GROMACS .gro file of C-alpha atoms in nm:
model
  366
    1MET     CA    1   4.116   8.928  14.560
    2ILE     CA    2   4.444   8.795  14.426
    3LYS     CA    3   4.690   9.053  14.555
    4PHE     CA    4   4.955   9.194  14.328
    5LEU     CA    5   5.209   9.134  14.605
    6ASP     CA    6   5.121   8.992  14.946
    7LEU     CA    7   5.396   9.122  15.174
    8TYR     CA    8   5.220   8.987  15.480
    9LYS     CA    9   5.240   8.629  15.352
   10ILE     CA   10   5.597   8.670  15.232
   11ASN     CA   11   5.718   8.792  15.570
   12GLN     CA   12   5.507   8.544  15.764
   13ASN     CA   13   5.713   8.268  15.604
   14HIS     CA   14   6.016   8.405  15.790
   15LYS     CA   15   5.841   8.528  16.105
   16VAL     CA   16   6.036   8.319  16.356
   17GLU     CA   17   6.374   8.418  16.212
   18LEU     CA   18   6.270   8.783  16.175
   19LEU     CA   19   6.158   8.801  16.538
   20GLN     CA   20   6.483   8.643  16.650
   21ALA     CA   21   6.674   8.904  16.452
   22PHE     CA   22   6.465   9.182  16.604
   23GLU     CA   23   6.528   9.057  16.956
   24ARG     CA   24   6.899   9.027  16.884
   25VAL     CA   25   6.913   9.392  16.782
   26LEU     CA   26   6.689   9.502  17.068
   27ASP     CA   27   6.900   9.324  17.325
   28SER     CA   28   7.229   9.444  17.180
   29GLY     CA   29   7.171   9.805  17.282
   30TRP     CA   30   7.349   9.912  16.959
   31TYR     CA   31   7.128  10.038  16.676
   32ILE     CA   32   7.342  10.228  16.424
   33MET     CA   33   7.654  10.107  16.236
   34GLY     CA   34   7.720   9.797  16.439
   35ASN     CA   35   7.777   9.426  16.389
   36GLU     CA   36   7.447   9.359  16.211
   37LEU     CA   37   7.536   9.609  15.940
   38LYS     CA   38   7.886   9.466  15.902
   39SER     CA   39   7.744   9.115  15.876
   40PHE     CA   40   7.487   9.208  15.612
   41GLU     CA   41   7.744   9.403  15.411
   42ARG     CA   42   7.975   9.099  15.408
   43ASN     CA   43   7.692   8.866  15.312
   44PHE     CA   44   7.557   9.086  15.035
   45ALA     CA   45   7.904   9.154  14.895
   46SER     CA   46   7.955   8.778  14.882
   47PHE     CA   47   7.613   8.731  14.720
   48THR     CA   48   7.689   8.982  14.443
   49GLY     CA   49   8.053   8.875  14.408
   50THR     CA   50   8.187   9.222  14.484
   51HIS     CA   51   8.463   9.343  14.715
   52HIS     CA   52   8.250   9.606  14.888
   53CYS     CA   53   7.890   9.646  14.999
   54ILE     CA   54   7.804   9.976  15.168
   55GLY     CA   55   7.465   9.993  15.337
   56VAL     CA   56   7.268  10.316  15.294
   57ALA     CA   57   6.924  10.447  15.383
   58ASN     CA   58   6.749  10.377  15.050
   59GLY     CA   59   6.799  10.307  14.682
   60LEU     CA   60   6.786  10.669  14.569
   61ASP     CA   61   7.059  10.762  14.817
   62ALA     CA   62   7.267  10.474  14.683
   63LEU     CA   63   7.273  10.619  14.332
   64MET     CA   64   7.306  10.978  14.454
   65LEU     CA   65   7.602  10.891  14.674
   66ILE     CA   66   7.786  10.708  14.397
   67ILE     CA   67   7.769  11.013  14.173
   68ARG     CA   68   7.853  11.243  14.463
   69ALA     CA   69   8.159  11.030  14.550
   70TYR     CA   70   8.285  11.050  14.194
   71LYS     CA   71   8.256  11.428  14.219
   72GLU     CA   72   8.453  11.432  14.543
   73LEU     CA   73   8.719  11.214  14.379
   74GLY     CA   74   8.746  11.466  14.095
   75LEU     CA   75   8.610  11.236  13.825
   76PHE     CA   76   8.273  11.410  13.774
   77LYS     CA   77   8.185  11.780  13.786
   78ASP     CA   78   7.874  11.998  13.760
   79GLY     CA   79   7.732  11.997  13.410
   80ASP     CA   80   7.869  11.657  13.313
   81GLU     CA   81   7.626  11.422  13.139
   82ILE     CA   82   7.511  11.072  13.233
   83LEU     CA   83   7.320  10.852  12.989
   84VAL     CA   84   7.011  10.693  13.143
   85PRO     CA   85   6.707  10.509  13.001
   86SER     CA   86   6.408  10.727  12.916
   87ASN     CA   87   6.158  10.473  13.053
   88THR     CA   88   6.304  10.420  13.399
   89TYR     CA   89   6.152  10.511  13.733
   90ILE     CA   90   6.224  10.876  13.811
   91ALA     CA   91   6.468  10.791  14.095
   92SER     CA   92   6.737  10.695  13.842
   93ILE     CA   93   6.717  11.044  13.695
   94LEU     CA   94   6.677  11.227  14.026
   95ALA     CA   95   7.012  11.087  14.138
   96ILE     CA   96   7.179  11.260  13.844
   97SER     CA   97   7.011  11.600  13.862
   98ALA     CA   98   7.044  11.613  14.242
   99ASN     CA   99   7.421  11.619  14.189
  100ASN     CA  100   7.400  11.902  13.934
  101LEU     CA  101   7.481  11.666  13.649
  102VAL     CA  102   7.269  11.639  13.335
  103PRO     CA  103   7.056  11.331  13.261
  104VAL     CA  104   7.062  11.243  12.891
  105LEU     CA  105   6.769  11.015  12.816
  106VAL     CA  106   6.815  10.721  12.581
  107GLU     CA  107   6.532  10.508  12.444
  108PRO     CA  108   6.495  10.142  12.546
  109ASN     CA  109   6.472   9.833  12.331
  110ILE     CA  110   6.100   9.776  12.279
  111ASP     CA  111   6.132   9.401  12.346
  112THR     CA  112   6.342   9.399  12.663
  113TYR     CA  113   6.246   9.747  12.799
  114ASN     CA  114   6.613   9.797  12.889
  115ILE     CA  115   6.833  10.075  12.751
  116ASP     CA  116   6.918  10.015  12.386
  117PRO     CA  117   7.297   9.988  12.335
  118GLU     CA  118   7.253  10.074  11.966
  119LYS     CA  119   7.125  10.418  12.068
  120LEU     CA  120   7.391  10.487  12.332
  121GLU     CA  121   7.684  10.592  12.117
  122GLN     CA  122   7.488  10.855  11.926
  123ALA     CA  123   7.400  11.018  12.262
  124ILE     CA  124   7.762  11.048  12.378
  125THR     CA  125   7.917  11.395  12.377
  126GLU     CA  126   8.241  11.543  12.508
  127ARG     CA  127   8.058  11.605  12.838
  128THR     CA  128   7.946  11.244  12.888
  129VAL     CA  129   8.108  11.079  13.191
  130ALA     CA  130   7.893  10.774  13.265
  131ILE     CA  131   7.621  10.533  13.160
  132LEU     CA  132   7.353  10.443  13.414
  133PRO     CA  133   7.184  10.123  13.291
  134VAL     CA  134   6.872  10.011  13.477
  135HIS     CA  135   6.802   9.637  13.496
  136LEU     CA  136   6.431   9.701  13.461
  137TYR     CA  137   6.170   9.456  13.591
  138GLY     CA  138   6.445   9.209  13.694
  139GLN     CA  139   6.618   9.141  13.361
  140LEU     CA  140   6.982   9.231  13.302
  141CYS     CA  141   7.066   9.494  13.045
  142ASP     CA  142   7.295   9.397  12.757
  143MET     CA  143   7.597   9.460  12.977
  144LYS     CA  144   7.849   9.317  12.731
  145SER     CA  145   7.759   9.582  12.473
  146ILE     CA  146   7.726   9.858  12.732
  147LEU     CA  147   8.067   9.783  12.882
  148GLU     CA  148   8.228   9.777  12.538
  149ILE     CA  149   8.088  10.124  12.464
  150ALA     CA  150   8.190  10.252  12.807
  151ASN     CA  151   8.544  10.122  12.769
  152LYS     CA  152   8.572  10.268  12.419
  153HIS     CA  153   8.478  10.614  12.545
  154SER     CA  154   8.634  10.590  12.896
  155LEU     CA  155   8.297  10.619  13.072
  156LYS     CA  156   8.197  10.498  13.416
  157VAL     CA  157   7.912  10.245  13.440
  158ILE     CA  158   7.675  10.283  13.735
  159GLU     CA  159   7.418  10.003  13.755
  160ASP     CA  160   7.070  10.064  13.891
  161CYS     CA  161   6.991   9.724  14.044
  162ALA     CA  162   6.680   9.826  14.238
  163GLN     CA  163   6.473   9.556  14.063
  164ALA     CA  164   6.739   9.296  13.989
  165HIS     CA  165   6.867   9.134  14.309
  166GLY     CA  166   7.037   8.814  14.201
  167ALA     CA  167   6.993   8.854  13.825
  168GLN     CA  168   7.294   8.700  13.654
  169ASP     CA  169   7.442   8.633  13.311
  170ASP     CA  170   7.539   8.300  13.157
  171TYR     CA  171   7.873   8.312  13.340
  172GLY     CA  172   7.717   8.366  13.683
  173ILE     CA  173   7.813   8.733  13.710
  174LYS     CA  174   7.539   8.904  13.907
  175ALA     CA  175   7.377   9.244  13.890
  176GLY     CA  176   7.590   9.486  14.086
  177ASN     CA  177   7.918   9.334  13.968
  178PHE     CA  178   7.932   9.448  13.606
  179GLY     CA  179   7.998   9.820  13.626
  180ASP     CA  180   8.214  10.046  13.839
  181ALA     CA  181   7.946  10.071  14.108
  182ALA     CA  182   7.582   9.979  14.161
  183GLY     CA  183   7.288  10.097  14.366
  184PHE     CA  184   7.033   9.863  14.524
  185SER     CA  185   6.698   9.935  14.684
  186PHE     CA  186   6.556   9.716  14.960
  187TYR     CA  187   6.218   9.889  14.964
  188PRO     CA  188   5.968   9.641  15.118
  189GLY     CA  189   5.821   9.541  14.781
  190LYS     CA  190   6.156   9.450  14.624
  191ASN     CA  191   6.263   9.089  14.574
  192LEU     CA  192   6.493   9.143  14.871
  193GLY     CA  193   6.279   9.374  15.080
  194ALA     CA  194   6.337   9.530  15.421
  195MET     CA  195   6.068   9.630  15.672
  196GLY     CA  196   6.111   9.993  15.577
  197ASP     CA  197   6.341  10.194  15.355
  198ALA     CA  198   6.689  10.055  15.299
  199GLY     CA  199   6.953  10.037  15.027
  200ALA     CA  200   7.311   9.948  14.944
  201ILE     CA  201   7.598  10.018  14.708
  202THR     CA  202   7.828   9.753  14.566
  203THR     CA  203   8.166   9.819  14.405
  204ASN     CA  204   8.512   9.675  14.351
  205ASP     CA  205   8.670  10.022  14.365
  206HIS     CA  206   8.847  10.062  14.700
  207ALA     CA  207   8.888  10.440  14.673
  208LEU     CA  208   8.522  10.485  14.585
  209ALA     CA  209   8.412  10.264  14.874
  210ASP     CA  210   8.628  10.463  15.115
  211ALA     CA  211   8.477  10.792  15.001
  212LEU     CA  212   8.124  10.650  15.018
  213ARG     CA  213   8.163  10.531  15.377
  214ALA     CA  214   8.248  10.884  15.480
  215LEU     CA  215   7.987  11.060  15.267
  216LEU     CA  216   7.696  10.857  15.406
  217ASN     CA  217   7.805  10.941  15.763
  218TYR     CA  218   7.820  11.322  15.761
  219GLY     CA  219   8.139  11.307  15.555
  220SER     CA  220   8.325  11.142  15.841
  221HIS     CA  221   8.544  10.835  15.878
  222VAL     CA  222   8.634  10.932  16.234
  223LYS     CA  223   8.378  11.082  16.469
  224TYR     CA  224   8.390  11.463  16.476
  225GLN     CA  225   8.644  11.467  16.190
  226ASN     CA  226   8.468  11.556  15.866
  227LYS     CA  227   8.650  11.507  15.538
  228PHE     CA  228   8.351  11.587  15.314
  229LYS     CA  229   8.025  11.782  15.335
  230GLY     CA  230   7.839  11.455  15.371
  231ILE     CA  231   7.485  11.347  15.450
  232ASN     CA  232   7.318  11.105  15.691
  233SER     CA  233   7.223  10.794  15.493
  234ARG     CA  234   7.291  10.493  15.713
  235LEU     CA  235   7.140  10.146  15.693
  236ASP     CA  236   7.035  10.086  16.054
  237GLU     CA  237   7.104   9.773  16.255
  238LEU     CA  238   6.744   9.652  16.256
  239GLN     CA  239   6.697   9.666  15.880
  240ALA     CA  240   7.039   9.507  15.829
  241ALA     CA  241   6.947   9.218  16.060
  242LEU     CA  242   6.611   9.163  15.890
  243LEU     CA  243   6.773   9.175  15.546
  244SER     CA  244   7.029   8.915  15.652
  245VAL     CA  245   6.741   8.680  15.731
  246LYS     CA  246   6.567   8.738  15.401
  247LEU     CA  247   6.888   8.717  15.197
  248LYS     CA  248   6.921   8.352  15.301
  249HIS     CA  249   6.589   8.278  15.129
  250LEU     CA  250   6.629   8.499  14.822
  251ASP     CA  251   6.740   8.229  14.577
  252GLU     CA  252   6.448   8.006  14.677
  253GLU     CA  253   6.200   8.292  14.640
  254THR     CA  254   6.349   8.389  14.305
  255ALA     CA  255   6.295   8.032  14.182
  256LYS     CA  256   5.929   8.058  14.281
  257ARG     CA  257   5.895   8.388  14.092
  258GLN     CA  258   6.053   8.221  13.789
  259LEU     CA  259   5.801   7.938  13.813
  260VAL     CA  260   5.511   8.184  13.804
  261ALA     CA  261   5.666   8.373  13.513
  262ASN     CA  262   5.732   8.057  13.313
  263ARG     CA  263   5.370   7.951  13.350
  264TYR     CA  264   5.254   8.293  13.234
  265LEU     CA  265   5.489   8.282  12.936
  266SER     CA  266   5.384   7.933  12.829
  267GLU     CA  267   5.012   7.945  12.908
  268ILE     CA  268   4.900   8.301  12.825
  269ILE     CA  269   4.806   8.269  12.458
  270ASN     CA  270   4.588   8.577  12.408
  271THR     CA  271   4.737   8.752  12.104
  272LYS     CA  272   4.608   9.090  12.228
  273ILE     CA  273   4.859   9.068  12.512
  274VAL     CA  274   5.228   9.140  12.447
  275LEU     CA  275   5.431   8.921  12.680
  276PRO     CA  276   5.782   9.017  12.800
  277MET     CA  277   6.075   8.892  12.595
  278VAL     CA  278   6.323   8.689  12.797
  279ASN     CA  279   6.688   8.656  12.702
  280THR     CA  280   6.759   8.378  12.953
  281HIS     CA  281   6.489   8.230  13.175
  282GLU     CA  282   6.736   8.143  13.452
  283SER     CA  283   6.879   8.496  13.474
  284HIS     CA  284   6.558   8.701  13.494
  285VAL     CA  285   6.453   8.742  13.859
  286TRP     CA  286   6.104   8.871  13.774
  287HIS     CA  287   6.062   9.158  14.011
  288LEU     CA  288   5.771   9.244  13.783
  289PHE     CA  289   5.585   9.058  13.511
  290VAL     CA  290   5.490   9.336  13.273
  291VAL     CA  291   5.263   9.292  12.972
  292ARG     CA  292   5.152   9.547  12.714
  293VAL     CA  293   4.794   9.591  12.597
  294ASP     CA  294   4.631   9.861  12.386
  295ASP     CA  295   4.317   9.906  12.596
  296ARG     CA  296   4.500   9.922  12.925
  297ASP     CA  297   4.235  10.093  13.137
  298GLU     CA  298   3.966   9.853  13.021
  299PHE     CA  299   4.198   9.556  13.069
  300GLN     CA  300   4.289   9.662  13.422
  301SER     CA  301   3.924   9.723  13.514
  302TYR     CA  302   3.833   9.383  13.370
  303LEU     CA  303   4.096   9.208  13.586
  304THR     CA  304   3.986   9.403  13.894
  305ALA     CA  305   3.630   9.281  13.837
  306LYS     CA  306   3.772   8.928  13.819
  307GLY     CA  307   3.934   8.977  14.159
  308ILE     CA  308   4.289   9.025  14.027
  309GLN     CA  309   4.496   9.320  14.149
  310THR     CA  310   4.734   9.477  13.897
  311VAL     CA  311   4.968   9.778  13.904
  312ILE     CA  312   5.099  10.012  13.636
  313HIS     CA  313   5.478  10.056  13.635
  314TYR     CA  314   5.484  10.342  13.533
  315PRO     CA  315   5.199  10.554  13.391
  316ILE     CA  316   5.397  10.871  13.312
  317PRO     CA  317   5.747  10.874  13.158
  318PRO     CA  318   6.007  11.087  13.341
  319HIS     CA  319   6.037  11.346  13.062
  320LYS     CA  320   5.665  11.422  13.092
  321GLN     CA  321   5.670  11.477  13.470
  322ASP     CA  322   5.619  11.826  13.616
  323ALA     CA  323   5.945  11.778  13.807
  324TYR     CA  324   6.133  11.788  13.475
  325LYS     CA  325   5.958  12.066  13.289
  326GLU     CA  326   6.283  12.133  13.105
  327LEU     CA  327   6.242  11.792  12.940
  328ASN     CA  328   5.870  11.811  12.867
  329HIS     CA  329   5.928  11.920  12.506
  330LEU     CA  330   6.128  11.606  12.424
  331ASN     CA  331   5.977  11.313  12.238
  332PHE     CA  332   6.064  10.954  12.314
  333PRO     CA  333   5.805  10.755  12.119
  334ILE     CA  334   5.916  10.410  12.235
  335SER     CA  335   5.905  10.510  12.602
  336GLU     CA  336   5.577  10.694  12.559
  337SER     CA  337   5.424  10.389  12.396
  338ILE     CA  338   5.550  10.162  12.674
  339HIS     CA  339   5.422  10.388  12.949
  340SER     CA  340   5.078  10.403  12.788
  341GLN     CA  341   5.041  10.025  12.754
  342VAL     CA  342   5.214   9.845  13.041
  343VAL     CA  343   5.032   9.651  13.312
  344SER     CA  344   5.204   9.443  13.581
  345LEU     CA  345   5.037   9.113  13.661
  346PRO     CA  346   5.055   8.957  14.008
  347ILE     CA  347   5.382   8.776  14.072
  348SER     CA  348   5.537   8.675  14.402
  349PRO     CA  349   5.694   8.376  14.578
  350VAL     CA  350   5.371   8.309  14.767
  351MET     CA  351   5.128   8.279  14.476
  352THR     CA  352   4.946   7.946  14.473
  353SER     CA  353   4.893   7.730  14.166
  354GLU     CA  354   4.523   7.806  14.188
  355GLU     CA  355   4.587   8.181  14.185
  356ILE     CA  356   4.816   8.147  13.883
  357ASP     CA  357   4.543   7.944  13.708
  358VAL     CA  358   4.290   8.222  13.772
  359VAL     CA  359   4.518   8.494  13.635
  360ILE     CA  360   4.603   8.295  13.321
  361ALA     CA  361   4.239   8.209  13.253
  362ALA     CA  362   4.125   8.569  13.298
  363VAL     CA  363   4.399   8.710  13.072
  364ASN     CA  364   4.322   8.452  12.803
  365GLN     CA  365   3.952   8.537  12.818
  366TRP     CA  366   4.014   8.911  12.764
   0.00000   0.00000   0.00000
């Protein structure tokens, strides 16, 4: 079986360094908010080109805390609206509703799967306070257009970078350094994956960063002195140390993902398969290689029989989930079409040429 993502092989490539990092943390006797966290935060801030990186427990908390911090700073309030793509993973939307703000869903561009800037302005109301673009599958949104709209209407821009570690534009600006703040997930299957749940926030806003560092730690900057009604969402020393190891290899692994994707794009010629549209090959980090096909269930079963593991990201759009019954009556035809057709092919930095050959041949024979 060609695995969709072989985490064992990926982490085996770094086993010696990962074990050294583990032993360093074990022997330190310090496991929460110590030197490993500070080191990773410095390194990831440098990687993204931002002033601040704040480690948190997971990607959802990253987005939730950004919105919560803006509320504490008096910039957002209950009932305010945030524009968010209608075809994103539900976490992007949960972060909004968990803060008692209102998610306003906006359709994506059918070619890029990212939020469509042409549809953003018509969704803005007097209650709109922010845009939450999601760099889906590893490709940057049209941030130039989004930032122009945000500036025109004095809106905050909160990037969801959970799938876009290292994605950059033609000028080298990376995901996490376009908007006012950004949330990252380091879930094990991400391009930069921890050995458990982990996340981070990046920002150039000093006041926001200060509020965030308190909110994630029970609302406290100083032990037993609580400025906010905060939560516990801390990136622990072990995950920080392991992430520092894997960050050193991220660019190399991204290049390998790009190699796989470029072969798929150039060698899959089956006209029944809709391939992803790429704005710039060098900027897309290919967290996922997502194709569209009409007979998805049959196509997925066919590939399984050929020994190829695939995944569907995501089968049900957020507005059709039971969790958001208040949105179930809405119609988003582009998103609904995408969610009914998408299939993610295997892609990872450890795929062999032979495995890529097998996938391409099978897809072309469908």
